[in-house]
mmCIF file of C-alpha atoms and ligand atoms in Angstrom:
data_model
loop_
_atom_site.group_PDB
_atom_site.id
_atom_site.type_symbol
_atom_site.label_atom_id
_atom_site.label_comp_id
_atom_site.label_asym_id
_atom_site.label_seq_id
_atom_site.Cartn_x
_atom_site.Cartn_y
_atom_site.Cartn_z
ATOM 1 C CA MET J 1 119.978 -14.624 178.519
ATOM 2 C CA ILE J 2 117.974 -15.888 181.224
ATOM 3 C CA ASP J 3 117.911 -19.537 182.712
ATOM 4 C CA VAL J 4 115.099 -21.655 183.259
ATOM 5 C CA THR J 5 114.259 -25.173 184.360
ATOM 6 C CA PHE J 6 111.404 -26.952 183.405
ATOM 7 C CA VAL J 7 110.524 -29.500 185.363
ATOM 8 C CA SER J 8 108.616 -32.615 183.963
ATOM 9 C CA THR J 9 109.273 -36.392 183.142
ATOM 10 C CA ASN J 10 107.567 -35.497 179.636
ATOM 11 C CA ARG J 11 110.891 -35.447 177.211
ATOM 12 C CA GLY J 12 108.252 -33.778 174.699
ATOM 13 C CA LYS J 13 106.910 -31.016 176.573
ATOM 14 C CA TYR J 14 111.131 -30.274 177.081
ATOM 15 C CA ARG J 15 111.469 -29.795 173.305
ATOM 16 C CA GLU J 16 108.399 -27.538 172.822
ATOM 17 C CA ILE J 17 108.850 -25.198 175.137
ATOM 18 C CA ARG J 18 113.074 -25.441 174.988
ATOM 19 C CA GLU J 19 112.125 -23.695 171.114
ATOM 20 C CA VAL J 20 109.276 -21.317 172.477
ATOM 21 C CA LEU J 21 112.086 -19.756 174.624
ATOM 22 C CA LEU J 22 114.558 -19.538 172.594
ATOM 23 C CA PRO J 23 113.851 -16.273 171.019
ATOM 24 C CA TYR J 24 113.315 -14.433 173.756
ATOM 25 C CA GLY J 25 116.693 -15.525 174.686
ATOM 26 C CA VAL J 26 115.290 -18.142 177.799
ATOM 27 C CA ARG J 27 118.009 -20.721 177.743
ATOM 28 C CA VAL J 28 116.179 -23.725 179.194
ATOM 29 C CA HIS J 29 117.177 -26.472 181.421
ATOM 30 C CA TRP J 30 115.165 -30.078 181.572
ATOM 31 C CA LYS J 31 115.000 -31.386 185.035
ATOM 32 C CA ARG J 32 113.534 -34.411 185.328
ATOM 33 C CA ARG J 33 111.041 -34.940 187.976
ATOM 34 C CA THR J 34 108.038 -36.925 188.868
ATOM 35 C CA LEU J 35 105.629 -33.993 189.852
ATOM 36 C CA PRO J 36 101.845 -34.293 192.450
ATOM 37 C CA GLU J 37 98.872 -34.579 190.099
ATOM 38 C CA PRO J 38 96.575 -35.025 192.376
ATOM 39 C CA GLN J 39 92.896 -34.754 191.497
ATOM 40 C CA ALA J 40 91.844 -31.140 190.990
ATOM 41 C CA ASP J 41 89.142 -29.362 188.961
ATOM 42 C CA ASP J 42 91.280 -27.166 187.127
ATOM 43 C CA LEU J 43 94.573 -26.952 185.648
ATOM 44 C CA GLU J 44 95.477 -24.222 188.185
ATOM 45 C CA GLU J 45 95.333 -26.066 191.080
ATOM 46 C CA VAL J 46 96.926 -29.060 189.655
ATOM 47 C CA MET J 47 100.332 -26.562 188.816
ATOM 48 C CA ASN J 48 100.099 -24.860 191.599
ATOM 49 C CA ALA J 49 100.608 -28.162 193.367
ATOM 50 C CA LYS J 50 103.537 -29.100 191.328
ATOM 51 C CA LEU J 51 104.905 -25.645 191.945
ATOM 52 C CA ASP J 52 104.671 -26.151 195.295
ATOM 53 C CA ALA J 53 106.999 -29.604 194.868
ATOM 54 C CA VAL J 54 109.704 -27.534 192.972
ATOM 55 C CA ARG J 55 110.252 -25.283 195.933
ATOM 56 C CA ASP J 56 113.611 -26.081 196.425
ATOM 57 C CA ILE J 57 115.084 -25.376 192.985
ATOM 58 C CA PRO J 58 116.818 -21.879 192.654
ATOM 59 C CA GLY J 59 115.735 -19.030 190.239
ATOM 60 C CA TYR J 60 113.074 -19.252 188.034
ATOM 61 C CA VAL J 61 111.611 -22.806 187.609
ATOM 62 C CA LEU J 62 108.662 -23.763 184.457
ATOM 63 C CA VAL J 63 105.899 -26.353 185.633
ATOM 64 C CA GLU J 64 102.750 -26.940 183.484
ATOM 65 C CA ASP J 65 99.773 -28.751 183.215
ATOM 66 C CA SER J 66 97.542 -29.798 180.210
ATOM 67 C CA GLY J 67 94.514 -31.534 179.200
ATOM 68 C CA LEU J 68 91.981 -32.351 176.349
ATOM 69 C CA PHE J 69 88.842 -31.193 176.602
ATOM 70 C CA ILE J 70 85.932 -32.298 174.755
ATOM 71 C CA PRO J 71 82.742 -30.429 175.116
ATOM 72 C CA ALA J 72 80.179 -33.212 173.895
ATOM 73 C CA LEU J 73 81.815 -35.466 177.435
ATOM 74 C CA ARG J 74 81.464 -32.245 179.180
ATOM 75 C CA ASP J 75 85.144 -31.980 179.079
ATOM 76 C CA PHE J 76 86.377 -35.217 179.731
ATOM 77 C CA PRO J 77 88.989 -36.358 179.649
ATOM 78 C CA GLY J 78 90.336 -32.572 181.163
ATOM 79 C CA VAL J 79 92.174 -32.717 184.317
ATOM 80 C CA TYR J 80 92.621 -36.227 184.137
ATOM 81 C CA SER J 81 94.078 -36.278 180.863
ATOM 82 C CA ALA J 82 97.129 -38.298 181.768
ATOM 83 C CA HIS J 83 95.389 -40.801 183.703
ATOM 84 C CA PHE J 84 92.998 -41.587 181.125
ATOM 85 C CA LEU J 85 95.833 -41.821 178.582
ATOM 86 C CA ARG J 86 97.608 -43.788 180.377
ATOM 87 C CA ILE J 87 94.957 -46.528 181.032
ATOM 88 C CA TRP J 88 92.373 -46.661 178.479
ATOM 89 C CA LYS J 89 93.927 -44.984 174.859
ATOM 90 C CA PHE J 90 92.316 -43.483 172.288
ATOM 91 C CA THR J 91 89.808 -46.109 171.921
ATOM 92 C CA PRO J 92 86.835 -45.119 173.839
ATOM 93 C CA ILE J 93 87.715 -41.427 173.144
ATOM 94 C CA PHE J 94 86.291 -42.791 169.732
ATOM 95 C CA ARG J 95 83.568 -45.030 170.936
ATOM 96 C CA LEU J 96 82.264 -42.270 172.927
ATOM 97 C CA LEU J 97 82.243 -39.747 170.208
ATOM 98 C CA LYS J 98 79.577 -41.462 168.113
ATOM 99 C CA GLY J 99 76.868 -39.976 166.455
ATOM 100 C CA ARG J 100 78.355 -36.719 169.207
ATOM 101 C CA ARG J 101 80.272 -32.945 168.235
ATOM 102 C CA ARG J 102 83.784 -33.676 167.808
ATOM 103 C CA SER J 103 85.280 -30.098 168.652
ATOM 104 C CA ALA J 104 87.845 -29.827 171.199
ATOM 105 C CA SER J 105 90.146 -28.236 172.718
ATOM 106 C CA PHE J 106 93.720 -28.132 174.672
ATOM 107 C CA ARG J 107 94.444 -25.832 177.312
ATOM 108 C CA THR J 108 98.151 -25.333 179.386
ATOM 109 C CA VAL J 109 98.134 -23.529 182.425
ATOM 110 C CA ALA J 110 102.292 -22.325 183.035
ATOM 111 C CA GLY J 111 103.106 -21.864 185.880
ATOM 112 C CA LEU J 112 106.509 -19.830 186.823
ATOM 113 C CA GLN J 113 107.828 -19.595 189.637
ATOM 114 C CA ASN J 114 111.316 -17.559 191.274
ATOM 115 C CA GLY J 115 111.939 -18.462 195.606
ATOM 116 C CA PRO J 116 108.377 -16.517 196.869
ATOM 117 C CA ARG J 117 107.079 -15.169 193.503
ATOM 118 C CA ARG J 118 104.695 -17.223 191.078
ATOM 119 C CA TRP J 119 102.733 -16.148 188.332
ATOM 120 C CA ALA J 120 100.210 -17.993 185.474
ATOM 121 C CA PHE J 121 99.569 -17.887 181.990
ATOM 122 C CA ARG J 122 97.650 -20.124 179.779
ATOM 123 C CA GLY J 123 97.318 -20.799 176.333
ATOM 124 C CA GLU J 124 94.364 -22.583 174.512
ATOM 125 C CA VAL J 125 94.113 -24.384 170.737
ATOM 126 C CA HIS J 126 90.848 -25.349 169.782
ATOM 127 C CA GLY J 127 90.308 -28.070 167.230
ATOM 128 C CA LYS J 128 88.323 -32.088 166.952
ATOM 129 C CA ILE J 129 88.995 -35.360 167.458
ATOM 130 C CA ALA J 130 90.799 -37.606 163.913
ATOM 131 C CA PRO J 131 88.340 -39.873 162.941
ATOM 132 C CA ARG J 132 91.123 -42.342 163.559
ATOM 133 C CA ALA J 133 94.522 -41.587 165.127
ATOM 134 C CA ALA J 134 97.513 -40.847 162.679
ATOM 135 C CA GLY J 135 101.467 -39.436 162.670
ATOM 136 C CA ARG J 136 103.954 -40.009 164.331
ATOM 137 C CA GLY J 137 105.174 -36.586 165.653
ATOM 138 C CA GLY J 138 104.166 -35.117 168.918
ATOM 139 C CA PHE J 139 103.191 -37.532 171.938
ATOM 140 C CA GLY J 140 100.101 -38.096 173.809
ATOM 141 C CA TYR J 141 96.887 -37.052 172.713
ATOM 142 C CA ASP J 142 98.602 -35.743 169.146
ATOM 143 C CA PRO J 143 97.668 -38.445 166.729
ATOM 144 C CA ILE J 144 94.357 -37.655 167.574
ATOM 145 C CA PHE J 145 93.228 -34.075 167.611
ATOM 146 C CA ILE J 146 93.660 -31.832 164.297
ATOM 147 C CA PRO J 147 93.540 -28.119 165.193
ATOM 148 C CA ASP J 148 91.374 -25.508 163.244
ATOM 149 C CA GLY J 149 92.064 -24.581 159.760
ATOM 150 C CA TRP J 150 94.750 -27.985 159.667
ATOM 151 C CA ASP J 151 93.623 -31.043 158.221
ATOM 152 C CA LYS J 152 96.042 -33.535 159.543
ATOM 153 C CA THR J 153 96.500 -34.291 163.536
ATOM 154 C CA PHE J 154 99.261 -32.891 165.435
ATOM 155 C CA ALA J 155 101.020 -35.812 165.343
ATOM 156 C CA GLU J 156 101.227 -34.857 161.651
ATOM 157 C CA GLY J 157 102.611 -32.127 161.663
ATOM 158 C CA THR J 158 106.418 -30.460 162.730
ATOM 159 C CA PRO J 159 107.480 -30.152 165.458
ATOM 160 C CA ASP J 160 107.459 -25.997 163.968
ATOM 161 C CA GLU J 161 104.027 -26.071 163.000
ATOM 162 C CA LYS J 162 102.988 -27.598 166.050
ATOM 163 C CA ASN J 163 103.888 -24.654 167.783
ATOM 164 C CA ALA J 164 103.394 -21.931 165.810
ATOM 165 C CA ILE J 165 99.558 -22.777 167.394
ATOM 166 C CA SER J 166 99.672 -25.233 170.127
ATOM 167 C CA HIS J 167 98.235 -24.235 173.811
ATOM 168 C CA ARG J 168 101.314 -25.139 174.992
ATOM 169 C CA ALA J 169 103.373 -22.810 173.089
ATOM 170 C CA ARG J 170 100.965 -19.865 173.455
ATOM 171 C CA ALA J 171 100.643 -19.808 177.160
ATOM 172 C CA VAL J 172 104.923 -20.561 176.993
ATOM 173 C CA ARG J 173 105.023 -17.161 174.575
ATOM 174 C CA ARG J 174 103.542 -15.682 177.360
ATOM 175 C CA VAL J 175 106.387 -16.597 180.497
ATOM 176 C CA GLY J 176 108.461 -15.667 177.559
ATOM 177 C CA GLU J 177 107.492 -12.403 176.728
ATOM 178 C CA GLN J 178 107.456 -11.539 181.001
ATOM 179 C CA LEU J 179 110.777 -12.455 181.228
ATOM 180 C CA ALA J 180 112.463 -10.733 178.260
ATOM 181 C CA GLY J 181 110.587 -7.815 180.034
ATOM 182 C CA ARG J 182 111.526 -9.463 183.275
ATOM 183 C CA GLY J 183 110.346 -7.635 186.976
ATOM 184 C CA SER J 184 108.019 -4.754 186.438
ATOM 185 C CA ARG J 185 106.056 -6.347 183.479
ATOM 186 C CA LEU J 186 105.416 -9.663 185.821
ATOM 187 C CA GLU J 187 101.990 -10.151 186.899
ATOM 188 C CA SER J 188 100.940 -11.930 189.949
ATOM 189 C CA SER J 189 99.426 -15.490 189.149
ATOM 190 C CA ASN J 190 96.589 -14.379 191.322
ATOM 191 C CA SER J 191 95.690 -11.496 188.414
ATOM 192 C CA VAL J 192 96.043 -14.121 185.609
ATOM 193 C CA VAL J 193 94.057 -16.614 186.930
ATOM 194 C CA ARG J 194 91.221 -15.141 187.622
ATOM 195 C CA ARG J 195 91.313 -13.540 183.661
ATOM 196 C CA LYS J 196 89.850 -17.134 183.226
ATOM 197 C CA GLY J 197 89.084 -17.537 179.834
ATOM 198 C CA ARG J 198 91.314 -14.291 178.249
ATOM 199 C CA ARG J 199 93.993 -16.003 178.852
ATOM 200 C CA ALA J 200 93.748 -18.266 175.709
HETATM 201 P P1 IMP A 301 99.646 -33.350 181.499
HETATM 202 O O1 IMP A 301 99.943 -32.095 181.799
HETATM 203 O O2 IMP A 301 101.301 -33.734 181.797
HETATM 204 O O3 IMP A 301 99.272 -34.049 183.221
HETATM 205 O O4 IMP A 301 99.346 -34.166 180.448
HETATM 206 C C1 IMP A 301 97.581 -34.518 180.532
HETATM 207 C C2 IMP A 301 97.831 -35.519 179.489
HETATM 208 O O5 IMP A 301 97.743 -35.288 178.245
HETATM 209 C C3 IMP A 301 98.974 -36.228 178.950
HETATM 210 O O6 IMP A 301 98.722 -37.870 178.904
HETATM 211 C C4 IMP A 301 99.762 -35.391 178.210
HETATM 212 O O7 IMP A 301 100.844 -36.569 177.284
HETATM 213 C C5 IMP A 301 99.087 -35.118 177.232
HETATM 214 N N1 IMP A 301 98.938 -34.502 176.760
HETATM 215 C C6 IMP A 301 99.574 -33.131 177.320
HETATM 216 N N2 IMP A 301 100.114 -31.837 176.141
HETATM 217 C C7 IMP A 301 99.732 -32.712 175.331
HETATM 218 C C8 IMP A 301 100.180 -32.176 173.646
HETATM 219 O O8 IMP A 301 100.551 -30.819 173.742
HETATM 220 N N3 IMP A 301 99.313 -33.094 172.767
HETATM 221 C C9 IMP A 301 99.242 -34.332 173.139
HETATM 222 N N4 IMP A 301 98.610 -34.600 174.444
HETATM 223 C C10 IMP A 301 99.276 -34.304 175.223
#
């Protein structure tokens, strides 16, 4: 088994990541710690700030940053997803989307660090904003997001159904593939980040 410490305050993310990495022989240990969320233009910048804040943790350390991007709202709430949800919840999104296209995507950038080495992995899922919140599963924006090919929200699906297609699972499966291959197959974060858009 390979041991990885996942740092986050979000138990839902931990549960998802633990299940995704298990088949790769990766055991996830959850370290609950509040990490910096600087105002930044993209998820990578936030992810890198999070990795900077966990340099004291030995071995493989995993963090991630995610957001909900709505093209009709110029990709809002995007990198501000956490702040927005904390303050406003879903109602303003429904109001702003009246008469507009409801397509949306979730994106994750997962960051892996071991001493001086650092790697980034992306994942994305497309879908649309539901007409109203539905479902009790998941967390965050799950009750208002209907992934493509579904007729229900992420919050109405099971954890396994969400993990089959989610932005986070897609990014984290790449973490698992790389860790299972170990060492030589690991890519540097720069090479991954440069290939923006092709990693989802
Ligand atoms: P962060 O990565 O913790 O900054 O997440 C940004 C915001 O998006 C938070 O409000 C999260 O609850 C929400 N979020 C992140 N991942 C998901 C997800 O898989 N489903 C629904 N909401 C999410």
